[in-house]
Amino acid sequence: MYCVRNITEDLYWVGANDHRLHLFENIHPIPYGVSYNAYLLLDKETVLFDTVDWSACRQLLENLEHLLDGRPLDWLVVNHMEPDHGACVEQILLRYPDVKVISTEKAFMLMRQFGFHPDQHECVTVAEGDTHCFGSHTVTFVAAPMVHWPEAMVTFDVTNGVLFSADAFGSFIALDGKLFADEVNFERDWLDEARRYLVNIVGKYGPHIQLLLKKAGGIVDQIKYICPLHGPVWRKDFGYFIDKYDKWSRYEPEEKGVMIAYASMYGNTEAAAQALASKLCEKGCTNVKVHDVSNTHVSYLISDAFKYSHIVLASVTYNLGIYPVMHNFLMDMKSLNMHNRTFALIENGSWACKSGDLMQKFIDEELKDMTVLNERLSIASSMGADKNIELDALANAIIDSMNE
Ligand code: FEO
């Protein structure tokens, strides 16, 4: 059964939702699913913008068959070739043998690498600033390298103001009938998953997102719709979401607040983390989020690391090292080029307490533009009342640095 929605009078969402996939990119949990967005323009010529994941191919084909209603598919525009969008390109080429393909040189290379056969079709290679007219609609192509792969581009329809933004402005969560961001409570229900999507998938490439935002800034008064490859379509309040993207891609915290991530084997380091959370709240700093790194997927830790201004790492010493799951969190921050945060440390060890020094060393040597507060809470096996002064000092140091 087809499942489509109108965006404008001649533009349709023809994508699909996926509730079966457990791990996006086989690594990030998506408990609320994800959508793969593709768009069909019915102009004098018919144009499909991107395809979908292989798992959703049948839905895409049924949607196309319904809307084309016997018309040929004239053009396929491929903005991004990662297989969550590009996997069905070959099926489109097979099913529509006369379809012509527009994409970047690198995207055509990737199509061939993935075993597709674009060269049996007319291929139009485009680059920054090129334009194409499909009848009444003229589009211009804008390079968007590393948002999220090097071949990526976005396409702007200058006729109706639709920006096909590829992975940019996307989000986890299946659409399930809704399409526009103003049909959901985005701030309440989607923002966390939009952040988790962006910072984990494209977080490493903040400067490239900044370049794309600068290009978008030049046409922002002409943009009427932002159509990403995942999540809702935007038709109002662009400033709200662009501001989030701007902050995330500059690694600027969204909020003054404290994320406490603890690694605890038997509950004693956890107790210290909870004592700090209580102390902070008692002192009026209530924007505190506590995570157990052992049962929180690192993509959620990364998302909150991007959200909050302050990060407390509380780790037990394990094999004379940092607890492995905490080390993994630090490694992920490094690989995503995370910077510009203030850290505080809590360490625990029953005989050779090393985790504090090792976390400090990692932050100093492996991460960029980070501050580590001098105050450190150091405990031996468990925290007793004798540590209250240190705990108080640590909480004060965090709050003082927040108010600087
Ligand atoms: Fe949603 Fe980079 O693919």
mmCIF file of C-alpha atoms and ligand atoms in Angstrom:
data_model
loop_
_atom_site.group_PDB
_atom_site.id
_atom_site.type_symbol
_atom_site.label_atom_id
_atom_site.label_comp_id
_atom_site.label_asym_id
_atom_site.label_seq_id
_atom_site.Cartn_x
_atom_site.Cartn_y
_atom_site.Cartn_z
ATOM 1 C CA MET A 1 0.000 0.000 0.000
ATOM 2 C CA TYR A 2 1.379 3.433 -0.884
ATOM 3 C CA CYS A 3 1.964 5.954 1.876
ATOM 4 C CA VAL A 4 2.745 9.484 0.701
ATOM 5 C CA ARG A 5 2.201 13.053 1.816
ATOM 6 C CA ASN A 6 1.990 16.393 0.048
ATOM 7 C CA ILE A 7 4.539 19.052 0.862
ATOM 8 C CA THR A 8 3.578 21.529 -1.835
ATOM 9 C CA GLU A 9 1.049 21.104 -4.635
ATOM 10 C CA ASP A 10 3.550 19.177 -6.774
ATOM 11 C CA LEU A 11 6.080 17.895 -4.252
ATOM 12 C CA TYR A 12 5.515 14.722 -2.215
ATOM 13 C CA TRP A 13 7.221 12.837 0.576
ATOM 14 C CA VAL A 14 7.632 9.285 -0.754
ATOM 15 C CA GLY A 15 9.891 7.874 1.956
ATOM 16 C CA ALA A 16 9.313 5.210 4.577
ATOM 17 C CA ASN A 17 9.509 4.560 8.302
ATOM 18 C CA ASP A 18 11.605 1.873 9.917
ATOM 19 C CA HIS A 19 10.731 0.368 13.289
ATOM 20 C CA ARG A 20 12.560 -2.872 12.661
ATOM 21 C CA LEU A 21 16.106 -1.611 12.660
ATOM 22 C CA HIS A 22 17.581 -1.889 16.145
ATOM 23 C CA LEU A 23 20.868 -0.105 15.539
ATOM 24 C CA PHE A 24 21.307 2.776 13.078
ATOM 25 C CA GLU A 25 24.596 2.303 11.187
ATOM 26 C CA ASN A 26 24.645 -0.943 13.210
ATOM 27 C CA ILE A 27 25.854 1.020 16.231
ATOM 28 C CA HIS A 28 23.339 3.626 17.501
ATOM 29 C CA PRO A 29 20.106 2.405 19.155
ATOM 30 C CA ILE A 30 16.928 3.867 17.653
ATOM 31 C CA PRO A 31 14.153 2.860 20.075
ATOM 32 C CA TYR A 32 11.650 5.152 18.366
ATOM 33 C CA GLY A 33 12.626 4.162 14.824
ATOM 34 C CA VAL A 34 13.790 6.349 11.977
ATOM 35 C CA SER A 35 12.431 7.611 8.679
ATOM 36 C CA TYR A 36 14.197 7.512 5.336
ATOM 37 C CA ASN A 37 12.906 10.497 3.419
ATOM 38 C CA ALA A 38 12.726 10.653 -0.361
ATOM 39 C CA TYR A 39 10.825 13.271 -2.344
ATOM 40 C CA LEU A 40 9.035 13.234 -5.696
ATOM 41 C CA LEU A 41 8.478 16.372 -7.774
ATOM 42 C CA LEU A 42 5.794 16.172 -10.451
ATOM 43 C CA ASP A 43 6.851 18.966 -12.767
ATOM 44 C CA LYS A 44 6.777 18.868 -16.568
ATOM 45 C CA GLU A 45 9.392 16.216 -15.928
ATOM 46 C CA THR A 46 9.239 13.943 -12.896
ATOM 47 C CA VAL A 47 12.075 14.018 -10.393
ATOM 48 C CA LEU A 48 12.938 11.730 -7.474
ATOM 49 C CA PHE A 49 15.228 13.272 -4.865
ATOM 50 C CA ASP A 50 17.204 10.455 -3.208
ATOM 51 C CA THR A 51 16.023 6.936 -2.407
ATOM 52 C CA VAL A 52 15.743 4.960 0.842
ATOM 53 C CA ASP A 53 17.367 2.177 2.803
ATOM 54 C CA TRP A 54 17.190 -1.246 1.207
ATOM 55 C CA SER A 55 14.736 -2.394 3.869
ATOM 56 C CA ALA A 56 12.229 0.236 2.700
ATOM 57 C CA CYS A 57 12.635 -0.231 -1.045
ATOM 58 C CA ARG A 58 9.233 -1.821 -1.606
ATOM 59 C CA GLN A 59 7.485 1.101 0.076
ATOM 60 C CA LEU A 60 9.356 3.609 -2.068
ATOM 61 C CA LEU A 61 8.503 1.731 -5.259
ATOM 62 C CA GLU A 62 4.800 1.526 -4.336
ATOM 63 C CA ASN A 63 4.766 5.239 -3.514
ATOM 64 C CA LEU A 64 6.344 6.087 -6.853
ATOM 65 C CA GLU A 65 4.038 3.830 -8.816
ATOM 66 C CA HIS A 66 1.013 5.450 -7.194
ATOM 67 C CA LEU A 67 2.062 9.052 -7.753
ATOM 68 C CA LEU A 68 3.566 8.632 -11.206
ATOM 69 C CA ASP A 69 0.346 6.931 -12.251
ATOM 70 C CA GLY A 70 1.793 5.751 -15.547
ATOM 71 C CA ARG A 71 4.143 8.679 -16.132
ATOM 72 C CA PRO A 72 7.823 7.853 -16.551
ATOM 73 C CA LEU A 73 10.351 8.817 -13.928
ATOM 74 C CA ASP A 74 12.564 11.248 -15.798
ATOM 75 C CA TRP A 75 15.216 12.181 -13.244
ATOM 76 C CA LEU A 76 16.858 10.842 -10.118
ATOM 77 C CA VAL A 77 18.798 13.379 -8.067
ATOM 78 C CA VAL A 78 21.178 11.739 -5.605
ATOM 79 C CA ASN A 79 22.236 14.141 -2.879
ATOM 80 C CA HIS A 80 23.871 11.523 -0.649
ATOM 81 C CA MET A 81 25.052 7.997 -1.359
ATOM 82 C CA GLU A 82 25.262 6.495 2.124
ATOM 83 C CA PRO A 83 23.222 3.302 1.802
ATOM 84 C CA ASP A 84 20.462 4.444 4.176
ATOM 85 C CA HIS A 85 19.504 6.644 1.204
ATOM 86 C CA GLY A 86 21.422 5.319 -1.763
ATOM 87 C CA ALA A 87 20.757 1.599 -1.384
ATOM 88 C CA CYS A 88 17.779 1.671 -3.735
ATOM 89 C CA VAL A 89 19.433 3.682 -6.510
ATOM 90 C CA GLU A 90 20.106 0.504 -8.484
ATOM 91 C CA GLN A 91 16.473 -0.593 -8.146
ATOM 92 C CA ILE A 92 15.332 2.764 -9.516
ATOM 93 C CA LEU A 93 17.766 2.400 -12.425
ATOM 94 C CA LEU A 94 16.455 -1.094 -13.155
ATOM 95 C CA ARG A 95 12.778 -0.248 -12.828
ATOM 96 C CA TYR A 96 12.991 3.024 -14.773
ATOM 97 C CA PRO A 97 15.463 2.255 -17.591
ATOM 98 C CA ASP A 98 15.131 5.732 -19.119
ATOM 99 C CA VAL A 99 15.716 7.637 -15.890
ATOM 100 C CA LYS A 100 18.559 10.164 -16.008
ATOM 101 C CA VAL A 101 20.732 10.681 -12.966
ATOM 102 C CA ILE A 102 22.044 13.916 -11.487
ATOM 103 C CA SER A 103 24.713 13.777 -8.820
ATOM 104 C CA THR A 104 28.259 14.741 -7.909
ATOM 105 C CA GLU A 105 31.353 13.147 -9.376
ATOM 106 C CA LYS A 106 32.176 11.447 -6.071
ATOM 107 C CA ALA A 107 28.621 10.128 -5.738
ATOM 108 C CA PHE A 108 28.822 8.517 -9.177
ATOM 109 C CA MET A 109 32.094 6.933 -8.091
ATOM 110 C CA LEU A 110 30.386 5.567 -4.977
ATOM 111 C CA MET A 111 27.487 4.191 -7.041
ATOM 112 C CA ARG A 112 29.985 2.197 -9.076
ATOM 113 C CA GLN A 113 31.835 1.089 -5.932
ATOM 114 C CA PHE A 114 28.565 -0.205 -4.486
ATOM 115 C CA GLY A 115 28.082 -2.241 -7.663
ATOM 116 C CA PHE A 116 25.434 -0.063 -9.301
ATOM 117 C CA HIS A 117 25.301 0.702 -13.034
ATOM 118 C CA PRO A 118 24.624 4.432 -13.521
ATOM 119 C CA ASP A 119 26.684 4.468 -16.718
ATOM 120 C CA GLN A 120 23.911 2.610 -18.530
ATOM 121 C CA HIS A 121 21.889 5.814 -18.024
ATOM 122 C CA GLU A 122 22.418 9.438 -18.911
ATOM 123 C CA CYS A 123 24.455 10.839 -16.053
ATOM 124 C CA VAL A 124 24.709 14.544 -15.346
ATOM 125 C CA THR A 125 27.576 15.424 -13.047
ATOM 126 C CA VAL A 126 26.963 18.643 -11.153
ATOM 127 C CA ALA A 127 29.078 20.851 -8.939
ATOM 128 C CA GLU A 128 28.604 23.900 -6.752
ATOM 129 C CA GLY A 129 26.325 26.474 -8.335
ATOM 130 C CA ASP A 130 25.161 24.397 -11.297
ATOM 131 C CA THR A 131 21.464 24.648 -12.082
ATOM 132 C CA HIS A 132 18.888 22.499 -13.840
ATOM 133 C CA CYS A 133 15.327 23.161 -14.958
ATOM 134 C CA PHE A 134 12.677 20.409 -14.873
ATOM 135 C CA GLY A 135 9.882 22.493 -16.374
ATOM 136 C CA SER A 136 8.585 25.163 -14.066
ATOM 137 C CA HIS A 137 11.075 24.305 -11.311
ATOM 138 C CA THR A 138 14.723 25.286 -11.433
ATOM 139 C CA VAL A 139 17.097 23.872 -8.871
ATOM 140 C CA THR A 140 20.619 24.792 -7.911
ATOM 141 C CA PHE A 141 23.146 22.378 -6.470
ATOM 142 C CA VAL A 142 25.272 23.212 -3.455
ATOM 143 C CA ALA A 143 28.253 21.141 -2.357
ATOM 144 C CA ALA A 144 28.023 19.854 1.216
ATOM 145 C CA PRO A 145 31.194 17.769 1.625
ATOM 146 C CA MET A 146 31.418 15.780 4.882
ATOM 147 C CA VAL A 147 27.816 16.503 5.770
ATOM 148 C CA HIS A 148 28.029 13.667 6.074
ATOM 149 C CA TRP A 149 30.180 11.974 3.411
ATOM 150 C CA PRO A 150 32.518 13.671 0.941
ATOM 151 C CA GLU A 151 30.177 13.284 -2.029
ATOM 152 C CA ALA A 152 27.201 14.979 -0.358
ATOM 153 C CA MET A 153 25.379 17.930 -1.842
ATOM 154 C CA VAL A 154 22.136 19.721 -1.087
ATOM 155 C CA THR A 155 19.685 20.899 -3.732
ATOM 156 C CA PHE A 156 17.730 24.135 -3.567
ATOM 157 C CA ASP A 157 14.587 24.601 -5.633
ATOM 158 C CA VAL A 158 14.638 28.316 -6.368
ATOM 159 C CA THR A 159 11.070 28.159 -7.697
ATOM 160 C CA ASN A 160 9.312 27.067 -4.511
ATOM 161 C CA GLY A 161 12.052 27.576 -1.902
ATOM 162 C CA VAL A 162 12.492 23.912 -1.017
ATOM 163 C CA LEU A 163 15.902 22.965 0.328
ATOM 164 C CA PHE A 164 16.660 19.243 0.009
ATOM 165 C CA SER A 165 19.194 19.246 2.809
ATOM 166 C CA ALA A 166 20.445 15.644 2.762
ATOM 167 C CA ASP A 167 21.537 14.508 6.261
ATOM 168 C CA ALA A 168 21.576 18.096 7.555
ATOM 169 C CA PHE A 169 18.598 19.000 9.763
ATOM 170 C CA GLY A 170 17.705 15.313 10.121
ATOM 171 C CA SER A 171 16.639 13.385 13.188
ATOM 172 C CA PHE A 172 16.066 9.907 14.529
ATOM 173 C CA ILE A 173 12.425 8.891 15.249
ATOM 174 C CA ALA A 174 9.982 7.489 12.720
ATOM 175 C CA LEU A 175 7.469 9.974 11.330
ATOM 176 C CA ASP A 176 4.500 7.587 11.613
ATOM 177 C CA GLY A 177 2.112 9.716 9.602
ATOM 178 C CA LYS A 178 3.330 13.092 10.738
ATOM 179 C CA LEU A 179 5.530 14.982 8.305
ATOM 180 C CA PHE A 180 6.098 18.571 9.395
ATOM 181 C CA ALA A 181 8.039 19.647 12.472
ATOM 182 C CA ASP A 182 5.073 21.815 13.464
ATOM 183 C CA GLU A 183 2.888 18.696 13.627
ATOM 184 C CA VAL A 184 4.910 17.360 16.561
ATOM 185 C CA ASN A 185 6.086 18.791 19.858
ATOM 186 C CA PHE A 186 9.647 19.033 18.623
ATOM 187 C CA GLU A 187 11.193 20.617 21.697
ATOM 188 C CA ARG A 188 9.614 18.054 24.020
ATOM 189 C CA ASP A 189 9.644 14.876 21.943
ATOM 190 C CA TRP A 190 12.244 15.228 19.194
ATOM 191 C CA LEU A 191 15.047 17.550 20.217
ATOM 192 C CA ASP A 192 17.021 14.972 22.206
ATOM 193 C CA GLU A 193 16.881 12.477 19.353
ATOM 194 C CA ALA A 194 17.718 15.154 16.776
ATOM 195 C CA ARG A 195 20.787 16.084 18.793
ATOM 196 C CA ARG A 196 21.763 12.443 19.330
ATOM 197 C CA TYR A 197 21.455 11.864 15.580
ATOM 198 C CA LEU A 198 23.477 14.884 14.543
ATOM 199 C CA VAL A 199 26.296 14.824 17.059
ATOM 200 C CA ASN A 200 26.944 11.099 16.798
ATOM 201 C CA ILE A 201 26.635 10.838 13.021
ATOM 202 C CA VAL A 202 28.115 14.140 11.829
ATOM 203 C CA GLY A 203 29.526 15.575 15.088
ATOM 204 C CA LYS A 204 33.112 15.147 13.951
ATOM 205 C CA TYR A 205 32.503 17.474 11.012
ATOM 206 C CA GLY A 206 31.353 20.625 12.826
ATOM 207 C CA PRO A 207 33.415 22.967 10.602
ATOM 208 C CA HIS A 208 31.809 21.441 7.487
ATOM 209 C CA ILE A 209 28.341 21.990 8.977
ATOM 210 C CA GLN A 210 29.363 25.566 9.675
ATOM 211 C CA LEU A 211 30.325 26.000 6.008
ATOM 212 C CA LEU A 212 26.940 24.665 4.924
ATOM 213 C CA LEU A 213 25.154 26.937 7.412
ATOM 214 C CA LYS A 214 27.020 29.914 5.954
ATOM 215 C CA LYS A 215 25.854 28.948 2.462
ATOM 216 C CA ALA A 216 22.286 28.471 3.725
ATOM 217 C CA GLY A 217 22.520 31.829 5.471
ATOM 218 C CA GLY A 218 22.904 33.492 2.081
ATOM 219 C CA ILE A 219 19.518 32.191 0.928
ATOM 220 C CA VAL A 220 17.698 31.884 4.244
ATOM 221 C CA ASP A 221 15.080 34.463 3.257
ATOM 222 C CA GLN A 222 14.255 32.349 0.182
ATOM 223 C CA ILE A 223 13.926 29.028 2.038
ATOM 224 C CA LYS A 224 10.314 27.971 2.508
ATOM 225 C CA TYR A 225 10.825 24.295 3.328
ATOM 226 C CA ILE A 226 13.749 22.262 4.613
ATOM 227 C CA CYS A 227 13.433 18.639 3.512
ATOM 228 C CA PRO A 228 16.030 16.454 5.235
ATOM 229 C CA LEU A 229 16.672 12.767 4.602
ATOM 230 C CA HIS A 230 15.499 11.774 8.107
ATOM 231 C CA GLY A 231 12.831 13.182 10.402
ATOM 232 C CA PRO A 232 10.345 15.987 9.919
ATOM 233 C CA VAL A 233 10.175 18.588 7.170
ATOM 234 C CA TRP A 234 10.529 22.191 8.376
ATOM 235 C CA ARG A 235 8.221 24.899 7.039
ATOM 236 C CA LYS A 236 8.411 27.386 9.911
ATOM 237 C CA ASP A 237 10.658 28.322 12.828
ATOM 238 C CA PHE A 238 13.821 27.682 10.801
ATOM 239 C CA GLY A 239 15.724 29.937 13.162
ATOM 240 C CA TYR A 240 15.047 27.635 16.109
ATOM 241 C CA PHE A 241 16.590 24.574 14.472
ATOM 242 C CA ILE A 242 19.356 26.428 12.637
ATOM 243 C CA ASP A 243 20.416 27.878 15.994
ATOM 244 C CA LYS A 244 20.653 24.350 17.460
ATOM 245 C CA TYR A 245 22.745 23.222 14.491
ATOM 246 C CA ASP A 246 24.939 26.272 14.854
ATOM 247 C CA LYS A 247 25.602 25.505 18.534
ATOM 248 C CA TRP A 248 26.188 21.790 18.006
ATOM 249 C CA SER A 249 28.566 22.335 15.107
ATOM 250 C CA ARG A 250 30.544 24.963 17.037
ATOM 251 C CA TYR A 251 30.676 22.572 20.024
ATOM 252 C CA GLU A 252 29.008 25.234 22.112
ATOM 253 C CA PRO A 253 26.878 23.897 24.984
ATOM 254 C CA GLU A 254 23.134 24.336 24.677
ATOM 255 C CA GLU A 255 22.676 24.762 28.401
ATOM 256 C CA LYS A 256 24.568 25.649 31.521
ATOM 257 C CA GLY A 257 24.263 22.435 33.429
ATOM 258 C CA VAL A 258 26.096 19.365 34.647
ATOM 259 C CA MET A 259 26.218 15.909 33.177
ATOM 260 C CA ILE A 260 27.550 13.394 35.692
ATOM 261 C CA ALA A 261 28.746 10.166 34.081
ATOM 262 C CA TYR A 262 29.771 7.511 36.557
ATOM 263 C CA ALA A 263 31.490 4.138 36.192
ATOM 264 C CA SER A 264 30.825 2.042 39.253
ATOM 265 C CA MET A 265 31.377 -1.654 39.934
ATOM 266 C CA TYR A 266 29.622 -2.123 43.275
ATOM 267 C CA GLY A 267 27.773 1.127 43.833
ATOM 268 C CA ASN A 268 30.362 3.120 45.756
ATOM 269 C CA THR A 269 31.455 5.396 42.912
ATOM 270 C CA GLU A 270 27.778 5.701 42.041
ATOM 271 C CA ALA A 271 27.061 6.866 45.598
ATOM 272 C CA ALA A 272 29.721 9.563 45.267
ATOM 273 C CA ALA A 273 28.204 10.690 41.949
ATOM 274 C CA GLN A 274 24.752 10.840 43.495
ATOM 275 C CA ALA A 275 26.106 12.731 46.517
ATOM 276 C CA LEU A 276 27.561 15.328 44.156
ATOM 277 C CA ALA A 277 24.277 15.586 42.247
ATOM 278 C CA SER A 278 22.445 16.201 45.542
ATOM 279 C CA LYS A 279 24.984 18.760 46.642
ATOM 280 C CA LEU A 280 24.714 20.653 43.352
ATOM 281 C CA CYS A 281 20.928 20.696 43.525
ATOM 282 C CA GLU A 282 21.007 21.729 47.175
ATOM 283 C CA LYS A 283 23.125 24.699 46.142
ATOM 284 C CA GLY A 284 20.626 25.689 43.444
ATOM 285 C CA CYS A 285 22.268 24.092 40.412
ATOM 286 C CA THR A 286 19.405 21.789 39.460
ATOM 287 C CA ASN A 287 20.148 21.294 35.754
ATOM 288 C CA VAL A 288 21.903 18.016 36.487
ATOM 289 C CA LYS A 289 21.760 14.766 34.516
ATOM 290 C CA VAL A 290 23.244 11.556 35.910
ATOM 291 C CA HIS A 291 24.257 8.619 33.700
ATOM 292 C CA ASP A 292 25.602 5.172 34.556
ATOM 293 C CA VAL A 293 28.035 4.630 31.684
ATOM 294 C CA SER A 294 27.693 0.856 32.017
ATOM 295 C CA ASN A 295 24.033 0.802 31.037
ATOM 296 C CA THR A 296 23.793 3.919 28.891
ATOM 297 C CA HIS A 297 24.698 3.622 25.228
ATOM 298 C CA VAL A 298 27.568 5.939 24.459
ATOM 299 C CA SER A 299 25.485 7.798 21.833
ATOM 300 C CA TYR A 300 23.309 9.144 24.693
ATOM 301 C CA LEU A 301 26.404 10.140 26.676
ATOM 302 C CA ILE A 302 27.775 11.984 23.656
ATOM 303 C CA SER A 303 24.445 13.721 23.099
ATOM 304 C CA ASP A 304 24.376 15.042 26.655
ATOM 305 C CA ALA A 305 28.063 15.950 26.469
ATOM 306 C CA PHE A 306 27.111 18.237 23.579
ATOM 307 C CA LYS A 307 24.123 19.573 25.522
ATOM 308 C CA TYR A 308 25.658 20.514 28.866
ATOM 309 C CA SER A 309 28.434 22.948 29.719
ATOM 310 C CA HIS A 310 29.979 20.811 32.476
ATOM 311 C CA ILE A 311 30.864 17.133 32.540
ATOM 312 C CA VAL A 312 31.737 15.225 35.704
ATOM 313 C CA LEU A 313 33.501 11.929 35.145
ATOM 314 C CA ALA A 314 33.415 9.581 38.126
ATOM 315 C CA SER A 315 35.375 6.408 37.572
ATOM 316 C CA VAL A 316 36.559 3.489 39.568
ATOM 317 C CA THR A 317 40.109 2.301 38.863
ATOM 318 C CA TYR A 318 40.101 -0.939 36.882
ATOM 319 C CA ASN A 319 43.238 -2.984 36.137
ATOM 320 C CA LEU A 320 45.168 0.151 37.121
ATOM 321 C CA GLY A 321 43.342 2.015 34.375
ATOM 322 C CA ILE A 322 40.146 3.906 33.639
ATOM 323 C CA TYR A 323 37.060 1.701 33.759
ATOM 324 C CA PRO A 324 36.747 0.396 30.158
ATOM 325 C CA VAL A 325 33.274 1.790 29.460
ATOM 326 C CA MET A 326 34.333 5.231 30.713
ATOM 327 C CA HIS A 327 37.446 4.979 28.571
ATOM 328 C CA ASN A 328 35.195 4.209 25.601
ATOM 329 C CA PHE A 329 33.203 7.385 26.320
ATOM 330 C CA LEU A 330 36.421 9.415 26.372
ATOM 331 C CA MET A 331 37.573 7.781 23.134
ATOM 332 C CA ASP A 332 34.259 8.626 21.485
ATOM 333 C CA MET A 333 34.558 12.263 22.565
ATOM 334 C CA LYS A 334 38.005 12.305 20.999
ATOM 335 C CA SER A 335 36.877 10.736 17.747
ATOM 336 C CA LEU A 336 34.025 13.259 17.461
ATOM 337 C CA ASN A 337 36.438 16.143 18.005
ATOM 338 C CA MET A 338 34.506 17.194 21.105
ATOM 339 C CA HIS A 339 35.898 20.322 22.722
ATOM 340 C CA ASN A 340 35.104 23.414 24.756
ATOM 341 C CA ARG A 341 33.757 21.854 27.964
ATOM 342 C CA THR A 342 34.635 22.031 31.650
ATOM 343 C CA PHE A 343 35.335 18.758 33.426
ATOM 344 C CA ALA A 344 35.407 17.741 37.067
ATOM 345 C CA LEU A 345 36.733 14.390 38.225
ATOM 346 C CA ILE A 346 35.837 11.847 40.868
ATOM 347 C CA GLU A 347 38.152 8.881 41.266
ATOM 348 C CA ASN A 348 37.910 5.697 43.262
ATOM 349 C CA GLY A 349 40.367 2.885 43.978
ATOM 350 C CA SER A 350 40.692 0.400 46.780
ATOM 351 C CA TRP A 351 44.478 0.112 46.690
ATOM 352 C CA ALA A 352 46.098 1.983 43.769
ATOM 353 C CA CYS A 353 43.779 4.783 42.781
ATOM 354 C CA LYS A 354 44.757 5.829 39.249
ATOM 355 C CA SER A 355 41.590 6.724 37.398
ATOM 356 C CA GLY A 356 41.642 10.459 38.225
ATOM 357 C CA ASP A 357 45.182 11.035 36.958
ATOM 358 C CA LEU A 358 44.516 8.926 33.872
ATOM 359 C CA MET A 359 41.282 10.753 33.004
ATOM 360 C CA GLN A 360 43.064 14.079 33.525
ATOM 361 C CA LYS A 361 45.894 12.932 31.231
ATOM 362 C CA PHE A 362 43.444 11.811 28.562
ATOM 363 C CA ILE A 363 41.548 15.094 28.643
ATOM 364 C CA ASP A 364 44.756 17.158 28.630
ATOM 365 C CA GLU A 365 46.508 15.214 25.899
ATOM 366 C CA GLU A 366 43.778 13.735 23.707
ATOM 367 C CA LEU A 367 40.982 16.318 23.785
ATOM 368 C CA LYS A 368 41.153 19.945 22.687
ATOM 369 C CA ASP A 369 40.167 23.160 24.449
ATOM 370 C CA MET A 370 38.963 21.462 27.626
ATOM 371 C CA THR A 371 39.226 22.735 31.185
ATOM 372 C CA VAL A 372 39.637 20.388 34.143
ATOM 373 C CA LEU A 373 38.828 21.876 37.529
ATOM 374 C CA ASN A 374 41.578 21.554 40.109
ATOM 375 C CA GLU A 375 39.238 20.286 42.795
ATOM 376 C CA ARG A 376 38.976 16.515 42.634
ATOM 377 C CA LEU A 377 37.080 14.094 44.825
ATOM 378 C CA SER A 378 39.244 11.094 45.572
ATOM 379 C CA ILE A 379 37.798 8.153 47.452
ATOM 380 C CA ALA A 380 39.215 4.858 48.666
ATOM 381 C CA SER A 381 36.635 2.085 48.218
ATOM 382 C CA SER A 382 33.699 4.084 49.553
ATOM 383 C CA MET A 383 32.889 7.624 50.454
ATOM 384 C CA GLY A 384 32.594 8.472 54.112
ATOM 385 C CA ALA A 385 31.468 11.603 55.890
ATOM 386 C CA ASP A 386 35.111 12.697 56.060
ATOM 387 C CA LYS A 387 34.835 13.533 52.350
ATOM 388 C CA ASN A 388 32.084 16.069 52.843
ATOM 389 C CA ILE A 389 34.485 19.016 52.717
ATOM 390 C CA GLU A 390 35.975 17.828 49.400
ATOM 391 C CA LEU A 391 32.508 17.161 48.028
ATOM 392 C CA ASP A 392 31.394 20.625 48.997
ATOM 393 C CA ALA A 393 34.502 22.166 47.444
ATOM 394 C CA LEU A 394 33.932 20.262 44.205
ATOM 395 C CA ALA A 395 30.307 21.376 43.973
ATOM 396 C CA ASN A 396 31.322 24.983 44.670
ATOM 397 C CA ALA A 397 34.061 24.856 42.040
ATOM 398 C CA ILE A 398 31.607 23.586 39.422
ATOM 399 C CA ILE A 399 29.046 26.268 40.239
ATOM 400 C CA ASP A 400 31.689 29.008 40.370
ATOM 401 C CA SER A 401 33.054 28.050 36.972
ATOM 402 C CA MET A 402 29.511 28.038 35.585
ATOM 403 C CA ASN A 403 29.062 31.605 36.730
ATOM 404 C CA GLU A 404 32.370 32.904 35.386
HETATM 405 FE FE1 FEO B 1 21.395 9.329 6.563
HETATM 406 FE FE2 FEO B 1 24.765 9.884 5.971
HETATM 407 O O1 FEO B 1 23.119 9.056 5.781
#
